[in-house]
Every structure is written in structure tokens, then in C-alpha cells.
Amino acid sequence: MMLDLIKYGNNMRKLGYESGIQAVKLYDEEFRKLRVVHRLDWVILHDELYRLATAIKHSGNYQQHSQSSGSKNSRSPFLGKTQQKQAKRANSNTNVFTVDKNMLQTSVINDQQVVNLPTPVKLVMLSKYLELYDPELREFLINEFTKGFKLGANGENISFLTCKNHQSALDKPEIVTEKIEKEIKKGRYRGPFNSPPLPNFICSPLGLVPKKEEGQYRVIHDLSFPKGNSVNSSIPAEYTSVSYENIENVIHLVQSQGHKALMARADVENAFRLLPINPEDYHFLGFTWNGKFYYDTCLPMGLSSSCQLFENFSTALHWILTSSFGISNVSHLLDDFVFVSKASSKACDYALHSFLKLCKTIGVPIKHEKGIEIDSNEMIARLPSDKIEKIYDMLVSVKRRRSHTNPQFRITLNAEARADLRAWFEFIEHFNGKLCFLFDNWVSSDTLRLYSDAAGVHGGFAAVFGNDWFTGSWPPEIEPEHITVKELFPIVLAVEIWGKCLENQSAPDCPMVVSKTDNSSSAIFNSVVAKFTASLSDATHKSYSRMINSYLQFCETYYAECRPFPSSHILLSHFIANLFLRNYSPSTIATHISALSFVHKSNSWPDPTDMFVIHKILKGVQNLKGKNDPRLPITKDILIKLIDSLPCVIVNVDNQLALKAMFLLAFYAFLRVGEISTKSGSDTKQVLQVGDISFDRENSTLKGMSLTMTYYKHSDLHPKTIYIPICADNITCPVTHVHHYLSQFGHSSGPLFQFKSGAPVTRSYFTTSLKSALSFIGLDTRYYKAHSFRIGAATSAAARGIPHSVIQGMGRWKSSAFMKYIRMQNF
């Protein structure tokens, strides 16, 4: 260690000799902050820090950085508290390109600063068209086009400021340079600057991806790098989720307009780039090229919130078409608009010209490009051959690899991944690019009088269609196949023989497909999935689907001649034993059985999972494989160390204040992490609210604090009040720290714990910060988790002699499960 520090000091001496003492101070300050989180080696120079430290010194634009509890999105910026005005003046001689004035829209920010926003959209005309639009949505669009669109990033968990561009960009620098110059001329990029032009400046790497045209490339701004510590990772999920229309909406429109329906398509050009960014968020979109600094001012394609933001705009365009122009048969997917009308109508031509007129009026450019082709003559959807070839070439390329890499990770392709690739490869190899429309008017097999059946190894196959029929024995190449394949054989043969008579007909309840092919795992599974969709959450649906697939694979491997559904208690017993031998945990095995129970109940089949023998086998699995919870309690001594470590691992002073209050409250109020932090930012009402806190005072002296818990496990919406008296020790007093936190942040509504930006503190931020603090004080993060606060609270209470009944009430436990939380052996 001493030798490493000597070498580090020697490196700093060289840096000071080359660039001066300010460069040394800057490098040393930022390196030590990064080292707390990333455990960097003292000996190895950090290239990006070294280069930026010398650049800032040479530009004369560095000021000593000092944190301020009132600063917003404060992180560990290289530029410190240098003002935008100073940065602009220091770098003004580097902006060498002339911006097209047609790309600029003058806006006023905060009634003071006049900003030219780079968008061709004519706000005055757009505002007129939206006069009768939903008031909230109209206000949102007008406000965002006036001041610029906010990205939704809260700036948390971003500890980097610059990073190396991807190799794809470095291999073809002339293409990247040309793209940057074009974007600057259009007013979308700002730069070049000799040093970071904005406070809290964040740089993300550039890369190149090939376009479908030979020799053409698209420059990407990788805002997802590095994974978990990027601009995109700081954007809450509620700003990234979006629902689209899809190709099936278009197919439905074509079907509704009949055979040979007329269609037209228009695509918005550079769609995302039409939306200007709010200047307050420019610092999130920085990048470096050839030693210079730049930033983007328009909505980038690689931003996780871009789709939701643009969809708000395209939905408004869709509404204008229907309300102002009377166009009904229109569908859009983000920037792609499709119009449909009957063959003899001029409505399609009118719709297209109306859309082009609207776009010209409000300044939205149009491009032309082929995607999926809809053929209303043959009533099929067709994928162009060049796209099929591109997919095929990609699969061939990946199929040959032993591993796949991206800038952050190396992924080994396991047997399952390779099997999946082989399946897609075989499909694409024989796919003609055509998809027939499925008509809404389904016809039953009884109406068609179409039936088929197949027997096992020594049997054969047969089918009946009205008065026609065929039968036969198995060809040698089919005879050894699984019964699933054999059931399909007469179906395929029937379609081959009678296909013309069956054209544009379907049979969802056809015994040929369902009753007679009940050994077909895919048919059963599709039936199950349809029922799942109606009653299960997305997460449960995905989990159950995966587990049912596992069961079907088990049946196919070990009991091919048995029917998977309805199942029997013997088959389920063997399935449980198989999962046990594959080292599945007792809880996972139980979830598999719950999934199978749901299938049986949803199909009105007898449920073998309710049988006595299945319950006993599951109990045996629990007894044989149950293991102790390895999590350890956070005691008061550990709590003090965690509080003391926060200034060393959390740069932002405001966030230190919030985390101190959260750590202390979690311990003293026996809280679960989900009760004080949101999972995705969308469940804000399920956590403690500001209104749930009240302080007890006597003659203006703080005496205690009451928490009203409305949402907690087993609550049944029956609120429970927890009273915490003030502690003599201010260092660990939750009342003092929560009161101080609220007085500093000043929010009067919403979740109790928020960032300064107003965004709720997320579970991922809380757990990541806790992990950093635990590592800093030398504790193993495998055994100390967010739940360790609750475990520690119960254990500490028991150590002080508090009766078990009181501990159960304090922790809001419904049963004797609280006993598992008292771990005196670890105290």
C-alpha cells in the first residue's frame, strides 16, 4: 500500500510539472471520489481524469469545486460551480459553424433567458390546431415546444463525466466528423468547446452502426453506457413506458375496408430530432470528439424516454387528422402513419394529402422508406426480401460465434440460446416473407365438417371433410416421430388437399386442432395463455408461462405418451421430484405447482395439486431443502458507521441528508424498503407520504414523531400508527434527522423521501447507496441487505428485553414469523 501511494505521488508530481498545481488538485479530488465507489488502483492513471484535468488547466476554466446543499443534480462535476455564462464566454471562439435559421425557434425560459430552440415545428400553427385538444395534453405540448422537452433524468447514480468513444466510431472517424458538422449546421449540436461548457457536464460515448444501404452508417449517442450508471438508468420507468399501435391495427383496417382496399403511408423524417430539449437538461447529452466537447439539443434516438415523448406529439397529429380533417381509417406507430379506404373510394387519397398539408403547415418534414408491405389484393402482409436477407445474414453471423460481446459485458451462448437461434435460423431459411390475414369471422369445425385424428406407432392417420375423406399408415420417415408431429401430419395433408375449399376460413374450436390434438403441448399452451391474459398481472403471466413450458418439456422428455393436461397426482409427484433433483428451491417448486393449479382451475379440470399427497410432498421438499436466511442484522453500532460513511460514498449533500433519515427511520420503525422507496417511480402512493408524518412538540420543543402506516404487508388498508420519541443521542435520532430533512427539502406533499428534483427516491438508488456504504465500512454485502434494518430492529429490541408480543406489534407482523427476525446469535 505504501509503495502504491509513493508511485501515485510521483505521478502527481509529473502532472504538476506538466500542467500546474490546479491540474493536480483537480485530478486528486476527483480520483479519490471515484475510488470510494469503484476501488481504483492508486498506481494506474485514470486516462479520462488525466486528460480532462490537463484540458481544464490549459483552458484556464477550472474553479475549485465545493458542494452546496442547495445545488440541484450536484454530483462530482469537473467544472465545479463555473457558471454557464462564464463557460460560454471562455469557449465562444470555438463555435465555427453557422446554424440554419429555419431550424431555430425563439423561446423565453423563466421570463428571463431567451433561447433559440432547434426545431422546424411552427408552434403558433400547432397551437391553433390543438385548441380543442385535451387541455392537459395541449398544455404539455405547447409548454414543452416553448421551453424544450425535459428528459425525465434525475441525475442520480451517474458518477462518470466522460468516457472513451466506442471502437466502431474510432475506426471510421471521418464519418463521425461529417455527421457532427451536419448536426451543428442544423443547430442540433453545440460545440466544439475546449472544456466542459456546462455545469455537471456528462459525456456519453459515440458509436457507429451500419444502415441497410451499403457503406452507410448511423452515429449513435450511447446514453445507456455504462449499464446501471448511465443517463438512461437515471430516468424513472414511468417516463420510459409507452403503448403503441402495431401492424395488426393496420391489418384490421384493411380487413374492415375489404378486398383490394386502397392504402397510403407517410413517415415523419428525423422524427425524434423535431423535439427540442429544455436547456436545463443539455448537460445530460454531452460527448467528446477529437479532444473537444459537444452537447446535443434535440431529442436523441438512444434516450429511453424519447419514444414516450414523441408518441405524445404523434398522437396529437393523429387527433388533428380525425378532428380537423374528418379522417377515420388511420393508424400510426410513432412516426409512421398509414391511411386505408375502400377500393372505390377517394378517402385514402384525401387522407394522405391532408396529412401532407398538415405537416407542411406546422413544419414537420416527410421521408419515404419501405417497411412491412400490406397487400390488399392477396390480403397478406409481406416483409421485403432485403429485410429477410438482412435477418438471415445476422442469424448466420451469430450462429457461428461462441460468444457475443458488447462494450460492457461478454456473454457466452449456452445450449438453450443456440437452440433458439437454430429455430429462428430454420424458420427464416424457409420463410417467404408472407403472412396471411386472419379473418374476424371464424367458422367452427362443425360448420366446416372437418376432422382429423392420428394414432401411435402401430396406427395411422385419417381426416374427413364433408363427404370426402382420406386415411393412411405412417410413412417410414414419420413413424419414429413424436405424437405431436404425427397429429399435425393429417392436418397439413388436409390443407394441401382441400386448401382451396378452406381459403379464408378458420376454426378456433375445431376438434381437429384442440380435442383430437390434446397431446399437442403448443395447442394446450396457447389455450392457457389466452386465459392467463384476462386475470393475471404481466409479471405473474410471464412467470407462469415459463413454468408451464418447463412442465411441458418434462412431460415430453419423460412421459411422451401421457397427456400433460389434465394432469394427475402421479405425474405431478414425478415433476416435483425432477425439480428437486435439479436444485430448485422449495419456494420455486411451490410456484410451479401454483401455475399448474391455475391451468386446471381455469379450464374447469379436476385440480390434482389440491390432493393430500401433493401437499405432503411439497412439505417434504421444504423439510429436506429448506435453508436459513443468511441475512445479518444491522445493529445500532453498524447503523452509526453507515451514517458516518455517507459523506464518503454519496457526493450530493442533499442525498446524504435523505439517506441518513431513511436509514434511521428504517431501523427505528421496523420498515421494509418498499415502504419508504418506490420500485419504479410509479408506485408513489404505496410508500410513506409527507402527510403520514406528524411531530409532537411541547412548548416548541420537539418531543417525538408519529408515522401513520396505511400501506404495509397484511395491512388490509387498516392504518397503523407508530410513535417514536426523540432520542438523547442526536447522531442516531430518527426524529431529529427526519425533521431536519423535511425542513431542508421543503416539500409538503407526495412521498416522504424525494430527491431535490421532486422525483421519489427509488428502491434501486436506496439499495445501491446502502451497498456502497456497507462496502466502505468493510461489511460483506452478500449478508447485509435493505431488510437487515428490519432484522436488526427486531434483534436489538429483543436484546433490550422488550416482550415478543410488543416486537410483533412494532414490526406489524401478522404471525409468529417475527421470531425468525430475532437473531441473537448474530447480535
Short mmCIF file of C-alpha atoms in Angstrom, two decimals, residues 99-341:
data_model
loop_
_atom_site.label_atom_id
_atom_site.label_comp_id
_atom_site.label_asym_id
_atom_site.label_seq_id
_atom_site.Cartn_x
_atom_site.Cartn_y
_atom_site.Cartn_z
CA VAL A 99 -26.76 27.45 -37.94
CA ASP A 100 -29.66 27.38 -40.39
CA LYS A 101 -32.12 29.99 -39.03
CA ASN A 102 -35.10 27.95 -40.25
CA MET A 103 -34.22 25.34 -37.63
CA LEU A 104 -34.47 27.78 -34.73
CA GLN A 105 -37.46 28.75 -32.62
CA THR A 106 -37.05 31.60 -30.17
CA SER A 107 -38.37 30.87 -26.70
CA VAL A 108 -38.25 32.52 -23.31
CA ILE A 109 -37.14 30.48 -20.30
CA ASN A 110 -38.24 31.66 -16.86
CA ASP A 111 -39.21 35.04 -18.38
CA GLN A 112 -35.53 35.99 -18.46
CA GLN A 113 -33.29 33.96 -20.72
CA VAL A 114 -34.08 34.00 -24.46
CA VAL A 115 -33.20 30.63 -26.04
CA ASN A 116 -33.25 29.56 -29.68
CA LEU A 117 -34.67 26.04 -29.74
CA PRO A 118 -33.65 23.97 -32.79
CA THR A 119 -36.96 22.76 -34.22
CA PRO A 120 -38.76 23.40 -37.51
CA VAL A 121 -42.15 22.90 -35.84
CA LYS A 122 -44.26 26.07 -36.10
CA LEU A 123 -45.69 26.40 -32.63
CA VAL A 124 -48.29 29.04 -33.50
CA MET A 125 -49.90 26.82 -36.15
CA LEU A 126 -49.70 23.72 -33.97
CA SER A 127 -51.36 25.61 -31.12
CA LYS A 128 -54.28 26.61 -33.37
CA TYR A 129 -54.89 23.03 -34.46
CA LEU A 130 -54.86 21.87 -30.82
CA GLU A 131 -57.36 24.43 -29.48
CA LEU A 132 -59.97 21.73 -28.75
CA TYR A 133 -57.48 19.03 -27.75
CA ASP A 134 -57.34 17.59 -24.22
CA PRO A 135 -56.36 20.64 -22.08
CA GLU A 136 -53.64 18.87 -20.12
CA LEU A 137 -52.05 17.31 -23.20
CA ARG A 138 -52.29 20.55 -25.13
CA GLU A 139 -50.66 22.50 -22.31
CA PHE A 140 -47.92 19.88 -22.07
CA LEU A 141 -47.05 20.03 -25.78
CA ILE A 142 -47.19 23.83 -26.04
CA ASN A 143 -45.12 24.24 -22.90
CA GLU A 144 -42.50 21.68 -23.99
CA PHE A 145 -42.19 23.08 -27.51
CA THR A 146 -41.83 26.53 -25.96
CA LYS A 147 -39.27 25.75 -23.27
CA GLY A 148 -37.90 22.47 -24.55
CA PHE A 149 -38.74 18.88 -23.59
CA LYS A 150 -37.49 17.59 -20.24
CA LEU A 151 -35.75 14.23 -20.43
CA GLY A 152 -37.00 12.96 -17.08
CA ALA A 153 -33.48 12.21 -15.85
CA ASN A 154 -32.88 12.87 -12.16
CA GLY A 155 -29.09 12.67 -12.46
CA GLU A 156 -28.77 10.12 -9.68
CA ASN A 157 -26.36 7.17 -9.88
CA ILE A 158 -24.23 8.90 -12.53
CA SER A 159 -20.69 9.12 -11.22
CA PHE A 160 -18.86 9.46 -14.56
CA LEU A 161 -18.27 12.64 -16.54
CA THR A 162 -16.56 11.47 -19.70
CA CYS A 163 -15.67 8.17 -21.29
CA LYS A 164 -13.96 6.72 -24.31
CA ASN A 165 -15.96 6.55 -27.55
CA HIS A 166 -16.82 3.09 -28.88
CA GLN A 167 -14.34 1.42 -31.23
CA SER A 168 -16.85 1.50 -34.10
CA ALA A 169 -16.65 5.33 -34.08
CA LEU A 170 -12.87 5.40 -33.68
CA ASP A 171 -12.43 3.06 -36.67
CA LYS A 172 -14.24 5.47 -39.04
CA PRO A 173 -13.55 8.97 -37.65
CA GLU A 174 -14.30 10.77 -40.93
CA ILE A 175 -17.94 9.59 -40.85
CA VAL A 176 -18.43 10.77 -37.27
CA THR A 177 -16.81 14.14 -38.00
CA GLU A 178 -19.06 14.68 -41.03
CA LYS A 179 -22.16 13.81 -39.00
CA ILE A 180 -21.18 16.21 -36.19
CA GLU A 181 -20.60 19.04 -38.66
CA LYS A 182 -24.02 18.47 -40.27
CA GLU A 183 -25.78 18.44 -36.91
CA ILE A 184 -24.02 21.66 -35.85
CA LYS A 185 -25.12 23.39 -39.06
CA LYS A 186 -28.69 22.32 -38.35
CA GLY A 187 -28.42 23.79 -34.87
CA ARG A 188 -28.85 20.45 -33.13
CA TYR A 189 -25.31 20.05 -31.74
CA ARG A 190 -23.46 22.79 -29.86
CA GLY A 191 -19.68 22.91 -29.93
CA PRO A 192 -16.81 22.39 -30.22
CA PHE A 193 -15.65 23.60 -26.81
CA ASN A 194 -12.19 23.33 -25.31
CA SER A 195 -13.58 22.35 -21.91
CA PRO A 196 -16.91 21.20 -20.47
CA PRO A 197 -19.31 24.03 -21.42
CA LEU A 198 -21.93 23.42 -18.73
CA PRO A 199 -22.01 22.64 -15.01
CA ASN A 200 -22.49 18.94 -14.13
CA PHE A 201 -21.50 18.06 -17.70
CA ILE A 202 -21.94 14.36 -18.53
CA CYS A 203 -20.35 12.74 -21.58
CA SER A 204 -21.63 9.51 -23.12
CA PRO A 205 -19.75 7.61 -25.86
CA LEU A 206 -20.39 7.81 -29.59
CA GLY A 207 -20.59 4.75 -31.82
CA LEU A 208 -21.43 3.75 -35.40
CA VAL A 209 -23.99 1.20 -36.62
CA PRO A 210 -24.39 0.27 -40.30
CA LYS A 211 -27.55 1.24 -42.18
CA LYS A 212 -29.17 -1.09 -44.69
CA GLU A 213 -27.59 0.86 -47.57
CA GLU A 214 -24.09 -0.37 -48.37
CA GLY A 215 -21.39 1.83 -46.87
CA GLN A 216 -23.87 3.99 -44.91
CA TYR A 217 -23.68 4.39 -41.13
CA ARG A 218 -25.71 5.92 -38.34
CA VAL A 219 -23.97 7.72 -35.48
CA ILE A 220 -25.36 6.66 -32.10
CA HIS A 221 -25.06 8.51 -28.80
CA ASP A 222 -24.89 5.63 -26.30
CA LEU A 223 -26.84 7.03 -23.35
CA SER A 224 -27.12 3.54 -21.82
CA PHE A 225 -23.36 3.34 -21.15
CA PRO A 226 -22.21 2.20 -18.71
CA LYS A 227 -25.01 -0.16 -17.71
CA GLY A 228 -26.61 0.85 -14.41
CA ASN A 229 -24.62 4.08 -14.24
CA SER A 230 -25.83 5.94 -17.31
CA VAL A 231 -28.16 8.79 -18.27
CA ASN A 232 -30.85 6.25 -19.20
CA SER A 233 -30.52 4.43 -15.89
CA SER A 234 -31.30 7.70 -14.08
CA ILE A 235 -34.65 8.06 -15.88
CA PRO A 236 -37.54 6.52 -13.85
CA ALA A 237 -39.63 3.83 -15.53
CA GLU A 238 -42.77 5.97 -15.70
CA TYR A 239 -41.02 8.24 -18.21
CA THR A 240 -39.97 5.35 -20.47
CA SER A 241 -43.07 3.16 -20.73
CA VAL A 242 -45.31 3.72 -23.76
CA SER A 243 -48.09 1.86 -25.60
CA TYR A 244 -48.13 1.80 -29.39
CA GLU A 245 -50.48 0.77 -32.10
CA ASN A 246 -48.99 -2.08 -34.15
CA ILE A 247 -49.12 -3.74 -37.57
CA GLU A 248 -52.22 -5.68 -36.52
CA ASN A 249 -54.12 -2.38 -36.25
CA VAL A 250 -53.30 -1.73 -39.91
CA ILE A 251 -54.31 -5.26 -40.93
CA HIS A 252 -57.61 -4.81 -39.09
CA LEU A 253 -58.24 -1.55 -41.01
CA VAL A 254 -57.50 -3.30 -44.32
CA GLN A 255 -59.87 -6.12 -43.44
CA SER A 256 -62.60 -3.65 -42.47
CA GLN A 257 -62.29 -1.91 -45.86
CA GLY A 258 -62.42 -5.15 -47.80
CA HIS A 259 -60.69 -6.76 -50.76
CA LYS A 260 -58.36 -4.51 -52.80
CA ALA A 261 -58.57 -1.76 -50.18
CA LEU A 262 -56.52 1.35 -51.01
CA MET A 263 -53.62 2.27 -48.71
CA ALA A 264 -51.17 5.13 -48.32
CA ARG A 265 -48.25 5.65 -45.97
CA ALA A 266 -46.27 8.67 -44.79
CA ASP A 267 -43.28 8.67 -42.49
CA VAL A 268 -42.04 11.68 -40.49
CA GLU A 269 -38.38 12.40 -41.26
CA ASN A 270 -35.89 12.52 -38.37
CA ALA A 271 -38.89 12.32 -36.08
CA PHE A 272 -37.24 12.45 -32.66
CA ARG A 273 -34.99 15.33 -33.75
CA LEU A 274 -38.05 17.57 -34.19
CA LEU A 275 -38.39 17.82 -30.41
CA PRO A 276 -36.04 20.39 -28.80
CA ILE A 277 -34.53 19.71 -25.39
CA ASN A 278 -35.00 22.01 -22.42
CA PRO A 279 -31.69 23.88 -21.86
CA GLU A 280 -31.74 22.74 -18.22
CA ASP A 281 -31.10 19.19 -19.48
CA TYR A 282 -28.37 19.95 -22.03
CA HIS A 283 -25.68 18.78 -19.61
CA PHE A 284 -27.04 15.22 -19.78
CA LEU A 285 -26.33 14.96 -23.52
CA GLY A 286 -22.61 15.70 -23.70
CA PHE A 287 -19.95 13.87 -25.72
CA THR A 288 -16.34 14.35 -26.77
CA TRP A 289 -14.72 14.09 -30.20
CA ASN A 290 -11.12 14.78 -31.16
CA GLY A 291 -10.42 16.25 -27.74
CA LYS A 292 -13.32 18.75 -27.93
CA PHE A 293 -16.60 18.88 -26.02
CA TYR A 294 -20.11 18.97 -27.56
CA TYR A 295 -23.69 18.53 -26.47
CA ASP A 296 -26.98 17.68 -28.17
CA THR A 297 -30.00 20.00 -28.05
CA CYS A 298 -32.60 17.74 -29.70
CA LEU A 299 -34.29 14.52 -28.64
CA PRO A 300 -31.77 11.70 -29.30
CA MET A 301 -32.75 8.29 -30.60
CA GLY A 302 -30.92 6.42 -27.83
CA LEU A 303 -32.70 8.11 -24.93
CA SER A 304 -35.03 5.80 -23.01
CA SER A 305 -37.74 8.47 -22.67
CA SER A 306 -37.66 9.53 -26.35
CA CYS A 307 -40.40 7.16 -27.53
CA GLN A 308 -42.87 8.32 -24.88
CA LEU A 309 -42.14 11.99 -25.59
CA PHE A 310 -42.54 11.67 -29.36
CA GLU A 311 -45.62 9.46 -29.03
CA ASN A 312 -47.32 12.37 -27.23
CA PHE A 313 -46.65 14.51 -30.30
CA SER A 314 -47.62 11.89 -32.92
CA THR A 315 -50.84 11.10 -31.01
CA ALA A 316 -51.70 14.79 -31.21
CA LEU A 317 -51.11 14.72 -35.00
CA HIS A 318 -53.39 11.67 -35.22
CA TRP A 319 -56.09 13.57 -33.29
CA ILE A 320 -55.80 16.60 -35.60
CA LEU A 321 -56.36 14.34 -38.62
CA THR A 322 -59.52 12.83 -37.12
CA SER A 323 -60.97 16.01 -35.61
CA SER A 324 -59.98 18.74 -38.06
CA PHE A 325 -59.89 16.77 -41.32
CA GLY A 326 -62.52 14.11 -40.60
CA ILE A 327 -60.18 11.18 -41.37
CA SER A 328 -61.23 7.94 -39.72
CA ASN A 329 -59.28 4.96 -41.07
CA VAL A 330 -55.80 5.96 -39.94
CA SER A 331 -53.22 4.22 -37.78
CA HIS A 332 -49.82 5.37 -36.57
CA LEU A 333 -46.80 3.77 -34.97
CA LEU A 334 -44.63 6.58 -33.59
CA ASP A 335 -43.62 8.46 -36.78
CA ASP A 336 -45.27 6.12 -39.32
CA PHE A 337 -48.81 7.00 -40.49
CA VAL A 338 -50.98 4.64 -42.59
CA PHE A 339 -54.28 5.52 -44.30
CA VAL A 340 -56.84 2.99 -45.64
CA SER A 341 -60.09 3.24 -47.61
#
